[in-house]
XYZ file of C-alpha atoms in Angstrom:
628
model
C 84.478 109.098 6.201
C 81.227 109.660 6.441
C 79.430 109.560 9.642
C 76.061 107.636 9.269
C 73.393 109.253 11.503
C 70.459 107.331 14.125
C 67.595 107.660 11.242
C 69.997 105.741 8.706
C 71.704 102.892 11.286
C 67.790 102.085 12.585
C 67.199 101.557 8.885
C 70.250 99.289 8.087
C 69.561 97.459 11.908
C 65.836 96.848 10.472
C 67.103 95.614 7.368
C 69.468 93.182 8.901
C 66.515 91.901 11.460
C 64.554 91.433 8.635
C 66.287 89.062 7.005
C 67.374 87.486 9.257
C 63.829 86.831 10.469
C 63.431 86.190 6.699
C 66.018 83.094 6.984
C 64.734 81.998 10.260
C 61.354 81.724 9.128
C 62.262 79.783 6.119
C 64.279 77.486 8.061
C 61.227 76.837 10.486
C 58.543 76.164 7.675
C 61.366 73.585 6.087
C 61.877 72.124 9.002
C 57.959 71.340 9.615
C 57.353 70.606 6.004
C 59.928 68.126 6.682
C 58.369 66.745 10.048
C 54.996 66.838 8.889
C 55.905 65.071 6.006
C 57.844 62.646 7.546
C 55.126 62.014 10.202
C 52.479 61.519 7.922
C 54.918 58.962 5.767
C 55.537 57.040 8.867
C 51.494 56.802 9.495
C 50.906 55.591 6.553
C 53.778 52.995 6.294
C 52.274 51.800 10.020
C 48.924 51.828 8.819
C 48.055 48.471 8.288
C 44.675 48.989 6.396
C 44.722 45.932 4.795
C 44.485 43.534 7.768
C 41.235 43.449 10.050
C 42.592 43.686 13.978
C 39.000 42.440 14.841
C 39.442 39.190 12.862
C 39.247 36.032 14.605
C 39.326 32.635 13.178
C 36.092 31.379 12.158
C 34.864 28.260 14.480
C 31.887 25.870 15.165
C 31.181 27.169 18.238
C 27.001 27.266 17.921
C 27.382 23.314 19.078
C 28.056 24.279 22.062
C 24.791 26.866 22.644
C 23.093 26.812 25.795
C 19.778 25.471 25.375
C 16.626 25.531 27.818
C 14.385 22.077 29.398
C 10.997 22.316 27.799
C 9.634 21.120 30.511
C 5.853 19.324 30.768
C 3.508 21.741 33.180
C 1.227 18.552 33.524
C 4.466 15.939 34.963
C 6.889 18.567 35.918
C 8.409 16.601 39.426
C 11.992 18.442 39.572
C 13.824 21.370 38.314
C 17.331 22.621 38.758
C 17.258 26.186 37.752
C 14.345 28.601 37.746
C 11.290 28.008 35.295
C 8.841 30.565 33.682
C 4.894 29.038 32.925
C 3.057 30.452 29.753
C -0.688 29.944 29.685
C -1.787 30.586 25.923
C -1.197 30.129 22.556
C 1.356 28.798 22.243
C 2.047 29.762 18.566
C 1.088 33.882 19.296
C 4.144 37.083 19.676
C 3.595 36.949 22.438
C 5.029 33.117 23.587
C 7.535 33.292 21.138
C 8.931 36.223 22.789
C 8.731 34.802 26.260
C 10.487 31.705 25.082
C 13.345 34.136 23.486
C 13.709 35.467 27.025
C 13.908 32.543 28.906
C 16.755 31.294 26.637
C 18.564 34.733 26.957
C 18.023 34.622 31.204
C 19.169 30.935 31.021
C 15.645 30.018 32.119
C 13.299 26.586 31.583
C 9.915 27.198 30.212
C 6.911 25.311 30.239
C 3.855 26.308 28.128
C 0.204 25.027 28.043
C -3.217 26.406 26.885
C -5.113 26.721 30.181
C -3.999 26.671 34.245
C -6.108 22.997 33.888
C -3.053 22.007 32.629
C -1.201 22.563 34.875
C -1.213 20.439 38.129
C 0.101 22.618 40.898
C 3.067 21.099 43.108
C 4.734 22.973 45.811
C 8.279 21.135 45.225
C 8.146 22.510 41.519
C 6.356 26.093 41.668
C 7.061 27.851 38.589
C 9.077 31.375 39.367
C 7.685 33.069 37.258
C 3.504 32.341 35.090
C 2.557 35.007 32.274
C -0.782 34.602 31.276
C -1.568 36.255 27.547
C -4.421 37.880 28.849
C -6.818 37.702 31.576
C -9.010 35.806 29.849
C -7.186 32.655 31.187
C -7.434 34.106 34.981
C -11.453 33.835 35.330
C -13.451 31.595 37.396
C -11.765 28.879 39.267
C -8.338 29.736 37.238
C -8.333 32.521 39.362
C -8.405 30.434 43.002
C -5.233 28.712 41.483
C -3.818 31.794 40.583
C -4.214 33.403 44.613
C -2.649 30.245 45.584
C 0.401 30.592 43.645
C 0.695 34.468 44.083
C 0.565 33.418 47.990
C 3.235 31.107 47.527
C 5.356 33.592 45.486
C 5.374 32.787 42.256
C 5.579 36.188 39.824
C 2.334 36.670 38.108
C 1.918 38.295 34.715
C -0.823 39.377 32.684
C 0.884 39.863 29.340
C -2.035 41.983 28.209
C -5.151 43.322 29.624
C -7.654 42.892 26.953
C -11.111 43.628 27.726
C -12.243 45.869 30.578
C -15.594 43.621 30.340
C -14.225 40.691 31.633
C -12.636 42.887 34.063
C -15.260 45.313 35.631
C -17.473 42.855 36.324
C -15.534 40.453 38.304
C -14.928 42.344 42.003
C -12.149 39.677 42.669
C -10.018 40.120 39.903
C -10.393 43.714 39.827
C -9.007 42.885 43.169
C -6.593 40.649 42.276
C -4.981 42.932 39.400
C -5.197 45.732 41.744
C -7.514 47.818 39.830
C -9.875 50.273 41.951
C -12.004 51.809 39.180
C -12.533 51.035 35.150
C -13.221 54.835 34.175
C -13.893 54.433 30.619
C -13.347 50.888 28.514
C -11.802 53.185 25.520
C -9.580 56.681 26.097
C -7.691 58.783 23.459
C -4.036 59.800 24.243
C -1.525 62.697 24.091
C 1.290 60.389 24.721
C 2.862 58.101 27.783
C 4.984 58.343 30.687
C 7.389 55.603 31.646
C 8.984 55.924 35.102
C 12.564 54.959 36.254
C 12.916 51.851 37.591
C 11.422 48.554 35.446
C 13.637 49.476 32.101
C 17.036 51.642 32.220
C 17.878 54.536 31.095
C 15.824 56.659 33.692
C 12.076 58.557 33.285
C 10.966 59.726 29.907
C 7.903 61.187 28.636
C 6.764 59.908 25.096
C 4.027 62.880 24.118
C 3.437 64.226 20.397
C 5.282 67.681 20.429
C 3.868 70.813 18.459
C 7.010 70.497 15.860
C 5.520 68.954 12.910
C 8.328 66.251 12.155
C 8.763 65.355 15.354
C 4.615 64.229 15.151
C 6.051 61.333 12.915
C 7.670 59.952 15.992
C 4.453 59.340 17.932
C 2.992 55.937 16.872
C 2.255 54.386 20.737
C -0.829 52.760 21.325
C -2.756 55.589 22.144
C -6.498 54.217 22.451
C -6.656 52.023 25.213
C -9.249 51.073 28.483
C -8.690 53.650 31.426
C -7.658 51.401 34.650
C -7.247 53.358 38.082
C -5.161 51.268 40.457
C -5.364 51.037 43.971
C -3.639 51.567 47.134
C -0.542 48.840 47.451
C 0.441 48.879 44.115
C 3.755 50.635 42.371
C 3.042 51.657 38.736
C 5.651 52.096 35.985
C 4.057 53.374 33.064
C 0.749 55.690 32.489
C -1.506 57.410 29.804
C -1.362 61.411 28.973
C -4.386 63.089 28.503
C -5.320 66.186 26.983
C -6.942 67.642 29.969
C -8.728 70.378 28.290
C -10.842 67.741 27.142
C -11.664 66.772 30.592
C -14.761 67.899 33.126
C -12.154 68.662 35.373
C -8.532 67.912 35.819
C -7.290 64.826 36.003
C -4.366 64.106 39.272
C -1.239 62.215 38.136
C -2.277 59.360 40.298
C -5.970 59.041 38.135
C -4.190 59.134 34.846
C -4.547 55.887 32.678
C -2.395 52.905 34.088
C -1.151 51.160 31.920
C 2.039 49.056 33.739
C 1.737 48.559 37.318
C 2.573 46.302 40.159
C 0.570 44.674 42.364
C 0.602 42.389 45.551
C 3.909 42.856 47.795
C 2.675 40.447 50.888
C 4.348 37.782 49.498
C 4.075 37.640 45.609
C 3.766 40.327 43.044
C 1.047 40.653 40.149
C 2.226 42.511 36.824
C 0.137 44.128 34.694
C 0.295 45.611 31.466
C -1.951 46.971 28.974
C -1.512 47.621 25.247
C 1.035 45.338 23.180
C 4.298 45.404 24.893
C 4.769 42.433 25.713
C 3.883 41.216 21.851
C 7.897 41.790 20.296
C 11.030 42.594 22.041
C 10.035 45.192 23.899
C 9.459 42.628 26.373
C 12.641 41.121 26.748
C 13.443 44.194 29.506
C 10.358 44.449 30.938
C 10.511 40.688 31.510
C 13.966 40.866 33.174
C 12.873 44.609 35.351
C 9.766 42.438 36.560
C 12.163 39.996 38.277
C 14.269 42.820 39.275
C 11.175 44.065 40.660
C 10.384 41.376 42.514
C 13.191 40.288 44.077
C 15.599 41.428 46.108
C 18.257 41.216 43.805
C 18.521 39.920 40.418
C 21.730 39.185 38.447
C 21.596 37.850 34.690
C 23.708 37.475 31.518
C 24.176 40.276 28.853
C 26.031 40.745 26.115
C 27.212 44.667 26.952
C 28.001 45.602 23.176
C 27.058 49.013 21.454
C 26.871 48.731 17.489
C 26.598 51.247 14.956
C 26.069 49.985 11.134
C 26.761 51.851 8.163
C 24.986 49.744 5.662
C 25.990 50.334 1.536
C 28.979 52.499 2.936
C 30.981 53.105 1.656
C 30.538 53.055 -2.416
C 33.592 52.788 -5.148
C 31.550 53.345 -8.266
C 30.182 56.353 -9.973
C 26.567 54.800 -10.320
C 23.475 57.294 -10.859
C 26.198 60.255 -11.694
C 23.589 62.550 -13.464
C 21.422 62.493 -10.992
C 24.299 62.791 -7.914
C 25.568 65.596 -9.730
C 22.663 67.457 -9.812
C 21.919 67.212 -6.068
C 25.806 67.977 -5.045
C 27.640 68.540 -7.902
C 29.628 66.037 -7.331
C 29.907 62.290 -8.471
C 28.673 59.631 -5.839
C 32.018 58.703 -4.222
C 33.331 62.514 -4.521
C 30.238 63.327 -2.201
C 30.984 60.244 -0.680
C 34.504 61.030 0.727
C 33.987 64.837 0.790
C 30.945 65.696 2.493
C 28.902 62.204 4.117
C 32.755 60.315 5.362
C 33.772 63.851 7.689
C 30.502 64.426 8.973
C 29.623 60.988 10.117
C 33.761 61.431 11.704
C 32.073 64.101 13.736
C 28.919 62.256 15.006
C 30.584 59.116 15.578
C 32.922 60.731 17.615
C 30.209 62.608 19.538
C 28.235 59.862 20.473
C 31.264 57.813 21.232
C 30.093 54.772 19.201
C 32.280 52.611 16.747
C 31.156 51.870 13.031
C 30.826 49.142 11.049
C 30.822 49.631 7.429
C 29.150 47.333 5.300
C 30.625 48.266 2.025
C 29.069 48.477 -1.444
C 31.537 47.780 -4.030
C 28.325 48.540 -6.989
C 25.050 48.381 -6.869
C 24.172 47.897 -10.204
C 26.372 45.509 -12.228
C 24.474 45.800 -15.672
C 25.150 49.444 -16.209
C 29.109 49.068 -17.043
C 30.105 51.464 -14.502
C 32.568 49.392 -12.475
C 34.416 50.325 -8.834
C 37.727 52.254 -8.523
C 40.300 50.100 -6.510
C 41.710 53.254 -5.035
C 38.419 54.190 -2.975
C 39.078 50.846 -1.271
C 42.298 51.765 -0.121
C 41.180 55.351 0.751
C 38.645 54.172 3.334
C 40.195 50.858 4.235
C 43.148 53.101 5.851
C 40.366 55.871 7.124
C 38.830 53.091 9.021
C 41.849 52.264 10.842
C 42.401 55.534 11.722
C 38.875 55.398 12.851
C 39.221 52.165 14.693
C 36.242 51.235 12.655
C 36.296 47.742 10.901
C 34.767 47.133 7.332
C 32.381 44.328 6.395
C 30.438 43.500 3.470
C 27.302 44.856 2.472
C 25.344 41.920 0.497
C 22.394 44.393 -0.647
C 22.160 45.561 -4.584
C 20.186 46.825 -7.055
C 20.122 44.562 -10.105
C 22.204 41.509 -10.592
C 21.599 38.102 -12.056
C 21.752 36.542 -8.188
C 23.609 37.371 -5.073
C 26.166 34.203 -5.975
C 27.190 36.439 -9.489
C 27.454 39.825 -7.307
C 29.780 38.134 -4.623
C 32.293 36.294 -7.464
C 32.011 40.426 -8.983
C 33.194 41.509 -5.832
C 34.964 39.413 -4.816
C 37.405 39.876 -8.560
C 37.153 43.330 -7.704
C 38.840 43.068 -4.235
C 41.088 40.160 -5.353
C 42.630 42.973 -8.232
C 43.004 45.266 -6.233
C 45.302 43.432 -4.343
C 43.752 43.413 -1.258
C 44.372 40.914 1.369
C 41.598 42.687 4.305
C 39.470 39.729 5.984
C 35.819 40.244 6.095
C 34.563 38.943 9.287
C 30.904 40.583 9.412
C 27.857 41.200 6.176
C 24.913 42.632 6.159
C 21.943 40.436 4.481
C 18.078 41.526 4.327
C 16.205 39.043 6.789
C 14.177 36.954 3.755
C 17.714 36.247 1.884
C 19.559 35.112 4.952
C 18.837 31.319 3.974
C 20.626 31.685 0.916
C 23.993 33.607 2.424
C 24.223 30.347 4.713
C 24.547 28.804 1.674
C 26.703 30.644 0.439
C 29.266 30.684 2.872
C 31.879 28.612 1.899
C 32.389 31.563 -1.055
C 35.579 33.171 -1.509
C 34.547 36.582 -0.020
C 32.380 34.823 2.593
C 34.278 32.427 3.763
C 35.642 33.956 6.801
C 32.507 35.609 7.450
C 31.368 34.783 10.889
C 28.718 37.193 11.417
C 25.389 38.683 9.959
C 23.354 41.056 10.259
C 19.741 42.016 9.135
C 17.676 44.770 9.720
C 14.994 44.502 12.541
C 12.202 42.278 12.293
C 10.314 39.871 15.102
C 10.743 36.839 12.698
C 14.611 36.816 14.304
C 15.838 36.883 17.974
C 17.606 39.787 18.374
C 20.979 37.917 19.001
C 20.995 33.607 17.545
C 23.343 31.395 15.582
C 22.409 31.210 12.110
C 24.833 28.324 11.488
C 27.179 26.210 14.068
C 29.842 29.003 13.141
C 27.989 31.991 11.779
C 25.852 33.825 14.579
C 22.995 36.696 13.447
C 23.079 40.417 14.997
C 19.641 41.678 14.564
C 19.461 45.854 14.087
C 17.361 46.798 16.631
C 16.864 50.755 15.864
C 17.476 52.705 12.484
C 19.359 56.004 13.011
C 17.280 58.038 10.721
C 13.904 56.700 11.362
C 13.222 56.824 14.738
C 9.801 56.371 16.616
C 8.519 56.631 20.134
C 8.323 52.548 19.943
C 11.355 52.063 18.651
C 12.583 53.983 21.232
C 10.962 52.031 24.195
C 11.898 48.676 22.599
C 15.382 49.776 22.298
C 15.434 50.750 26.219
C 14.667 47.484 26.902
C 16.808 45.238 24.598
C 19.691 47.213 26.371
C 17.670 46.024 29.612
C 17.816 42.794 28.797
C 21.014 42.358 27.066
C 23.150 45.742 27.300
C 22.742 45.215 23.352
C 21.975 47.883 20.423
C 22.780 47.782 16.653
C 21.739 50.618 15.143
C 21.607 51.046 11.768
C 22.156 53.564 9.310
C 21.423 52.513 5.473
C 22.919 55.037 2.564
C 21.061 53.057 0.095
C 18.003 55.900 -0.596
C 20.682 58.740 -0.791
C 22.623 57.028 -3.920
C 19.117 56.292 -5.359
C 16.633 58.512 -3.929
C 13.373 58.355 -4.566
C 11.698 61.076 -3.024
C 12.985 64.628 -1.189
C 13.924 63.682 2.064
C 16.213 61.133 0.576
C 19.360 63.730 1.120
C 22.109 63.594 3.201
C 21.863 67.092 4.694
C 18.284 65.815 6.120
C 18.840 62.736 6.676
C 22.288 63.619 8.288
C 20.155 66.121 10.874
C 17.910 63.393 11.824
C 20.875 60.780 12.333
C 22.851 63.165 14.818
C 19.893 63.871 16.734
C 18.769 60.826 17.015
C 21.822 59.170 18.258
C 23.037 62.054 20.356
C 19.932 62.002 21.884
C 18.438 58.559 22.894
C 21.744 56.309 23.016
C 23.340 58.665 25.521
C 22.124 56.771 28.451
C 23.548 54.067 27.771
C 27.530 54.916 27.142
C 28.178 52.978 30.164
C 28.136 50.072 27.752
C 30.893 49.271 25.735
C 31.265 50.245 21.686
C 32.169 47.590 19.810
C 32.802 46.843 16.200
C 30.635 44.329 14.970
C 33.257 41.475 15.053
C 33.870 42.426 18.628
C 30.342 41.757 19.411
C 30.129 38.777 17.944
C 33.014 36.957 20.404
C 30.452 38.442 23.104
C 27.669 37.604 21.432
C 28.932 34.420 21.166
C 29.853 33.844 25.381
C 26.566 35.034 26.107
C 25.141 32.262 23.619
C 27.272 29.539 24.986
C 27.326 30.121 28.689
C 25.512 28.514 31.829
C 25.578 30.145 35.121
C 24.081 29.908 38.727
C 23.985 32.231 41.458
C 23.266 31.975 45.400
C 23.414 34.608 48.245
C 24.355 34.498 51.590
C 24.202 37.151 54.176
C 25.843 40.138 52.183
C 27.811 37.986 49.659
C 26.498 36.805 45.872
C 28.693 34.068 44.678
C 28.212 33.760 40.929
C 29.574 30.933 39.289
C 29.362 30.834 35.412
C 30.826 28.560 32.711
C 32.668 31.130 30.012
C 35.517 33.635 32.161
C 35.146 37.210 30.153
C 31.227 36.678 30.314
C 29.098 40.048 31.569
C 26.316 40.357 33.559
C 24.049 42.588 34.886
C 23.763 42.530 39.113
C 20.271 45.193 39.843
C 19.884 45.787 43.607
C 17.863 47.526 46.044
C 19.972 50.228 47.291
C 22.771 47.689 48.135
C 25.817 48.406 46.640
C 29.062 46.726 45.866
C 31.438 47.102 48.368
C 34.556 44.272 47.175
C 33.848 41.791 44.088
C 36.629 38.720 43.709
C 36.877 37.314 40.325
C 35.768 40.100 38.365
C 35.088 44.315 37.863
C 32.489 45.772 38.455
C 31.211 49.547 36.826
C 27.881 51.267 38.592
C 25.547 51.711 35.031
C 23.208 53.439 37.012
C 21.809 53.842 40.361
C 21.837 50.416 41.692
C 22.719 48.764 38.608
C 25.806 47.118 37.961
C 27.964 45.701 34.666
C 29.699 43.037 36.101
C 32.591 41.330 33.897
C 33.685 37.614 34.813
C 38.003 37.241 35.677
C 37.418 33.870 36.808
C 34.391 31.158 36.211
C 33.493 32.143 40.139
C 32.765 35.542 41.059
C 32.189 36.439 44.729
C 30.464 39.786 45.394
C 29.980 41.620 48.946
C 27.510 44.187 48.952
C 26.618 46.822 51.685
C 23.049 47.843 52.213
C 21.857 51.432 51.617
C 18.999 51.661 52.658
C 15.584 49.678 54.131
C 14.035 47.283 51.164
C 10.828 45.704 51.622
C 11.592 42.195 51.709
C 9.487 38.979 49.738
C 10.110 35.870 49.917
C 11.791 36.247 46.221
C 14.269 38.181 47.616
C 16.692 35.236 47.664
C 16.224 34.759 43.626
């Protein structure tokens, strides 16, 4: 017998360890083939793509919208609630934003052309007067106006227009606070808002030396050079380029151009420039009040929106040209390259998406949608916890009634049974979706949405059962304005919609109309500015219209004694907004509370009375608003 020595048994030991490694390795990859394949099986079987989880039955709701007293400033003998004065024209930006703000702060309003108008009565003081310009404050206006700043009533000058009028009057120099007109023109680098009036903390607006980012910079940047005075609090200022200056110019010279005066008992706003001309004033309306008053506690919305507008697409449209740019057809790019990456940068910023899809765009040129793209991204969305809506843009059609009966064959062959609660309609064809809406594919449609324009509030009913969510920013161009306007819409409301339209990269018309560009600019953008803000909650568009529509709808008071706010409000599940001093909640009854930022607070209703018990910080110098 043969005797089998160490080198050969290692050999015939390795050989047996091999294979049975061999078998055990096999064994492993079938058994997670199996499980893998099994698991993604069961996902799909629970994925129920086809049904929208943020559908909710459409209703007539817009009957019940709170609505503001238009109240007479010559007769006015009794109010109920607090009441904002406008002295001006009464058709100009700058009244029919006020009177958008007063309905969103649950406000009366009274408007006339001159303080004559108005007959001054103690019992019936207006809380708050914004004057368009100072124009309306000279002479004699501006005894009555030192009157009702005495007896605290919040005084705005909605813009400062001409240093003239200004420099020579002593007294309203005075008045407004302002020690010295330098110049009545000055060129800027940029501006510098400071915490406090909007949220979202201190940020400088100045043009960089990176050549795109110049494009952001479109500020007012010409304006008169106003040095306040002693016993005033400012919240914006000019930048200058000081090597254009005899000699350097302290922070506390620089151009003001927001600022607060007046603490004895009232408080005097001033602002230069156009801010207070389109939304943009909504916030700085509301931080005014804050401002002025000890505390202030209003109504918001508290819903983050991001809208992917023409997204996704199901038809090979302008293939020659797509395959040029990424050798690939339209919805191969689509699903390949554009779906994973905006994955990534949703999930970054935290936000949820809407997508407004485009079945075609052009339904002359025979090319017609694949069914199976609907199904793809219907079940990516869910994954997503996105929701799909309609997208009611195109490029050439007989008429928007012929595209939705295309579309709406399209989606009824395919077998799909997915409830579209929320479409996207430019602003100047929104009349003739509301007529529309009794449609097959629009007929549970309860929201729109357009892109941003001042001819809309930023939040309405379009019908009794339809409401309108404006876009207020788009993703990929992004300016220094926008940027301050969208600060203070979430101000104001805790509200954004921003907006993200694919439209240009299927049909581009020049360079910069490709995704890897207009992708970069996207991410930065909302990565950058949005991210003070995540306190708020995303929402799918659907979801913000049930808020949208409490905040709509609602009434409220408020009243404080000693340390306690009672709030008292008509729709449980409603949010507001409580900004303090340097009190802070310590116990709220009837609702949660979440600290936004320092001394601001997201309060959410439980009950239709909320009581709140704050603790105070620290010292606050106290007006006679501070009960507001």
């Amino acid at each position: 017998m043969a005797i089998m020595n160490s080198s050969d048994r290692r050999m015939k030991i390795n050989r047996m360890v091999s294979k049975r490694n061999f078998f055990s390795i096999v064994i492993m990859m079938l058994v997670l083939l199996f499980l893998f394949q099994f698991s993604m099986v069961l996902r799909d079987r629970q994925n129920t793509y086809d049904v929208n989880s943020n559908y909710t039955v459409k209703q007539k709701d817009g009957e019940n919208v709170w609505k503001n007293k238009q109240i007479d400033p010559a007769t006015v003998d009794k109010t109920d609630r607090s009441y904002v004065l406008f002295v001006g024209d009464a058709s100009s930006k700058m009244a029919t934003t006020v009177g958008r703000w007063a309905v969103y702060s649950k406000w009366d309003m009274a408007q006339c052309r001159n303080l004559e108008e108005y007959q001054e009565n103690d019992q019936t003081l207006p809380d708050m007067l914004i004057l368009e310009s100072e124009k309306y404050a000279l002479d004699d206006n501006l005894k009555k106006l030192e009157k009702l700043e005495q007896k605290g009533v919040i005084i705005v000058f909605g813009c400062l227009e001409d240093p003239k009028n200004i420099e020579k009057n002593a007294e309203l120099m005075d008045f407004l606070g302002i020690y010295k007109v330098v110049s009545e023109k000055t060129e800027l680098t940029g501006v510098k808002l400071f915490e406090g009036l909007l949220l979202g903390g201190e940020v400088i607006y100045e043009t960089p030396e990176a050549e795109e980012e110049k494009e952001r910079q479109d500020l007012q940047l010409e304006i008169p050079w106003y040095q306040v005075g002693s016993g005033t609090k400012t919240y914006m200022v000019g930048l200058l380029d000081q090597s254009k200056q005899e000699k350097t110019v302290e922070n506390e010279d620089l151009p003001t151009i927001m600022w607060r005066n007046g603490i004895k008992r009232g408080s005097i706003f001033c602002v230069v420039g156009d801010y207070m001309k389109d939304s943009t004033a909504l916030g700085l309306l509301d931080g005014m009040v804050a401002e002025a008053s000890g505390y202030y506690i209003y109504p918001v919305v508290n819903a983050q929106n991001l809208s992917m507008i023409n997204f996704p697409v199901f038809a090979d449209e302008n293939n020659k040209e797509m395959m040029e740019l990424y050798s690939q057809s339209v919805t191969g790019m689509t699903r390949d390259i554009m779906w994973p990456s905006l994955v990534s940068i949703v999930e970054k910023g935290g936000l949820k998406m809407t997508c407004f899809m485009q079945p075609q765009a052009d339904y002359t040129d025979g090319v017609q949608p694949d069914s199976r793209n609907l199904v793809f991204y219907l079940k990516q969305m869910k994954e997503q916890n996105a929701e799909a809506g309609l997208s009611l843009e195109y490029k050439n059609v007989v008429s928007l009634k012929d595209k939705l009966n295309e579309d709406a064959d399209f989606i009824r062959t395919a077998g799909s049974s997915y409830k579209y609660s929320a479409a996207f309609a430019k602003e100047r064809n929104l009349d003739i979706v509301t007529g529309l809406m009794n449609t097959e594919l629009l007929k549970n449609v309860s929201t729109l949405v357009c892109e941003y324009t001042e001819k809309e509030p930023v939040v309405s009913y379009c019908t009794d059962s339809v409401t309108l969510q404006s876009v207020t920013s788009d993703g990929m161009n992004y300016s220094y304005s926008d940027d301050i306007r969208m600060r203070s819409i979430q101000s104001s409301l805790a509200y954004t919609n921003v907006m993200l339209n694919m439209q240009d990269i299927f049909w581009p018309q020049r360079k910069t109309d490709r995704w890897q560009i207009m992708q970069k600019h996207f991410s930065s953008n909302l990565l950058t500015y949005w991210k003070n803000f995540t306190g708020f909650d995303s929402t799918t568009l659907s979801e913000s219209n049930i808020r949208t529509r409490t905040f709509l709808n609602l009434d409220f008071s408020q009243s404080r004694k000693g340390n306690e706010i009672t709030l008292k409000t008509s729709e449980t599940g409603s949010w507001f907004l409580l900004r303090t001093h340097g009190e802070k909640i310590a116990e709220i009854e009837g609702g949660t509370e979440k600290e936004i930022e320092a001394g601001v607070y997201l309060i959410q209703t439980q009950d239709t009375t909320v009581r709140i018990r704050v603790k105070t910080a620290r010292l606050h110098y106290m007006t006679d608003n501070d009960n507001r």
